[in-house]
């Protein structure tokens, strides 16, 4: 019995730690078609290096998840805490359905509908279009 209680406690702590490490933002777009951008910094690993970063987008009934690989060329991007990816989603319908983006990295800007952010053209940021 005590081993079950111990295991339950460990699982509860792991669940809370995972939730605490996730960054999430919800955005309600204007009722117009357009591109929605979210800038995400890669999660940092040991020795100050970037790590592949997971992201999930949920928009109404639509959900997509993926793991985005770090940028390793040029080599300075792999140790740059300001490297990451820009997630571009197409707002296809003139509605106000909320969009939620969750990542184990850090959301540094957005989600926001409009023009591409400066990071879209930065070599240390991947372009991810879903």
Protein backbone atom coordinates (compact mmCIF):
# COMPACT_ATOMS: atom_id res chain seq x y z
CA UNK A 1 0.00 0.00 0.00
CA UNK A 2 2.73 2.48 0.93
CA UNK A 3 4.54 1.86 -2.38
CA UNK A 4 1.34 2.83 -4.23
CA UNK A 5 1.06 6.03 -2.22
CA UNK A 6 4.72 6.80 -2.89
CA UNK A 7 4.30 6.18 -6.61
CA UNK A 8 1.18 8.38 -6.68
CA UNK A 9 3.08 11.19 -4.98
CA UNK A 10 5.96 10.93 -7.45
CA UNK A 11 3.55 11.00 -10.41
CA UNK A 12 1.72 14.01 -8.97
CA UNK A 13 4.99 15.90 -8.49
CA UNK A 14 6.10 15.08 -12.06
CA UNK A 15 2.75 16.25 -13.44
CA UNK A 16 2.93 19.54 -11.54
CA UNK A 17 6.55 20.06 -12.66
CA UNK A 18 5.64 19.45 -16.30
CA UNK A 19 2.72 21.87 -16.13
CA UNK A 20 4.91 24.48 -14.43
CA UNK A 21 7.50 24.24 -17.21
CA UNK A 22 4.96 24.77 -20.00
CA UNK A 23 4.37 28.24 -21.43
CA UNK A 24 0.90 28.84 -22.84
CA UNK A 25 -0.86 31.81 -24.43
CA UNK A 26 -4.44 32.13 -25.64
CA UNK A 27 -5.35 34.63 -28.34
CA UNK A 28 -8.72 35.60 -29.80
CA UNK A 29 -8.08 36.84 -33.35
CA UNK A 30 -10.10 39.58 -35.00
CA UNK A 31 -12.95 38.31 -37.21
CA UNK A 32 -10.84 38.56 -40.37
CA UNK A 33 -8.64 36.18 -42.35
CA UNK A 34 -4.88 36.50 -42.03
CA UNK A 35 -1.69 34.99 -40.66
CA UNK A 36 -1.16 34.52 -36.92
CA UNK A 37 2.44 34.44 -35.67
CA UNK A 38 3.88 33.16 -32.41
CA UNK A 39 7.57 33.60 -31.57
CA UNK A 40 8.96 30.83 -29.36
CA UNK A 41 12.44 30.57 -27.87
CA UNK A 42 13.95 27.08 -27.74
CA UNK A 43 14.17 25.50 -24.32
CA UNK A 44 17.65 25.57 -22.86
CA UNK A 45 19.56 22.46 -21.86
CA UNK A 46 22.76 21.76 -20.02
CA UNK A 47 25.84 23.84 -20.72
CA UNK A 48 23.70 26.67 -22.13
CA UNK A 49 22.70 24.89 -25.33
CA UNK A 50 19.31 24.94 -27.00
CA UNK A 51 17.17 21.81 -27.18
CA UNK A 52 14.46 20.60 -29.53
CA UNK A 53 11.22 22.17 -28.35
CA UNK A 54 7.65 20.87 -28.37
CA UNK A 55 4.69 23.00 -29.36
CA UNK A 56 0.94 22.42 -29.53
CA UNK A 57 -1.61 24.67 -31.20
CA UNK A 58 -5.31 24.23 -30.45
CA UNK A 59 -7.81 26.26 -32.42
CA UNK A 60 -11.42 25.21 -31.99
CA UNK A 61 -11.66 21.55 -33.02
CA UNK A 62 -8.24 21.65 -34.74
CA UNK A 63 -5.12 20.58 -32.82
CA UNK A 64 -1.56 20.01 -34.01
CA UNK A 65 1.58 19.16 -32.06
CA UNK A 66 5.19 18.82 -33.07
CA UNK A 67 8.77 18.91 -31.92
CA UNK A 68 10.83 21.66 -33.56
CA UNK A 69 14.54 20.92 -34.04
CA UNK A 70 17.07 23.49 -32.87
CA UNK A 71 19.02 25.63 -35.31
CA UNK A 72 22.63 24.42 -35.41
CA UNK A 73 23.98 26.38 -38.38
CA UNK A 74 25.51 28.84 -37.81
CA UNK A 75 26.92 27.23 -34.64
CA UNK A 76 26.28 30.34 -32.55
CA UNK A 77 22.51 29.68 -32.81
CA UNK A 78 22.85 26.44 -30.80
CA UNK A 79 24.03 28.35 -27.73
CA UNK A 80 22.02 31.53 -28.25
CA UNK A 81 19.14 31.88 -25.75
CA UNK A 82 17.44 34.18 -28.27
CA UNK A 83 17.12 31.47 -30.93
CA UNK A 84 13.90 29.60 -31.57
CA UNK A 85 11.12 29.37 -34.11
CA UNK A 86 8.23 31.38 -35.48
CA UNK A 87 4.97 29.45 -35.72
CA UNK A 88 2.77 30.73 -38.54
CA UNK A 89 -0.88 29.69 -38.63
CA UNK A 90 -3.44 30.76 -41.22
CA UNK A 91 -6.66 32.24 -39.82
CA UNK A 92 -8.91 31.00 -42.62
CA UNK A 93 -12.33 32.03 -41.35
CA UNK A 94 -13.59 35.45 -40.25
CA UNK A 95 -14.44 34.21 -36.75
CA UNK A 96 -13.28 34.85 -33.20
CA UNK A 97 -12.39 31.28 -32.20
CA UNK A 98 -9.68 31.33 -29.49
CA UNK A 99 -6.24 29.94 -30.36
CA UNK A 100 -4.07 28.44 -27.61
CA UNK A 101 -0.36 27.80 -28.16
CA UNK A 102 1.52 25.74 -25.56
CA UNK A 103 5.24 24.95 -25.56
CA UNK A 104 7.99 23.64 -23.31
CA UNK A 105 10.07 26.56 -24.60
CA UNK A 106 9.24 30.21 -23.92
CA UNK A 107 6.71 32.26 -25.88
CA UNK A 108 8.43 35.60 -26.39
CA UNK A 109 5.79 37.24 -28.58
CA UNK A 110 2.27 36.55 -29.76
CA UNK A 111 0.20 34.89 -30.86
CA UNK A 112 -0.86 37.89 -32.90
CA UNK A 113 -2.46 38.33 -36.31
CA UNK A 114 -0.71 40.61 -38.77
CA UNK A 115 2.69 41.03 -40.38
CA UNK A 116 5.54 38.59 -39.82
CA UNK A 117 7.74 39.48 -36.84
CA UNK A 118 11.43 40.35 -37.29
CA UNK A 119 12.42 36.84 -36.13
CA UNK A 120 10.82 35.45 -39.32
CA UNK A 121 13.94 36.63 -41.19
CA UNK A 122 16.47 35.82 -38.44
CA UNK A 123 18.80 32.91 -39.25
CA UNK A 124 18.61 31.65 -35.65
CA UNK A 125 14.83 31.16 -35.89
CA UNK A 126 13.12 28.38 -37.83
CA UNK A 127 10.03 29.12 -39.86
CA UNK A 128 7.23 26.70 -39.02
CA UNK A 129 3.99 26.95 -41.00
CA UNK A 130 1.01 24.83 -40.05
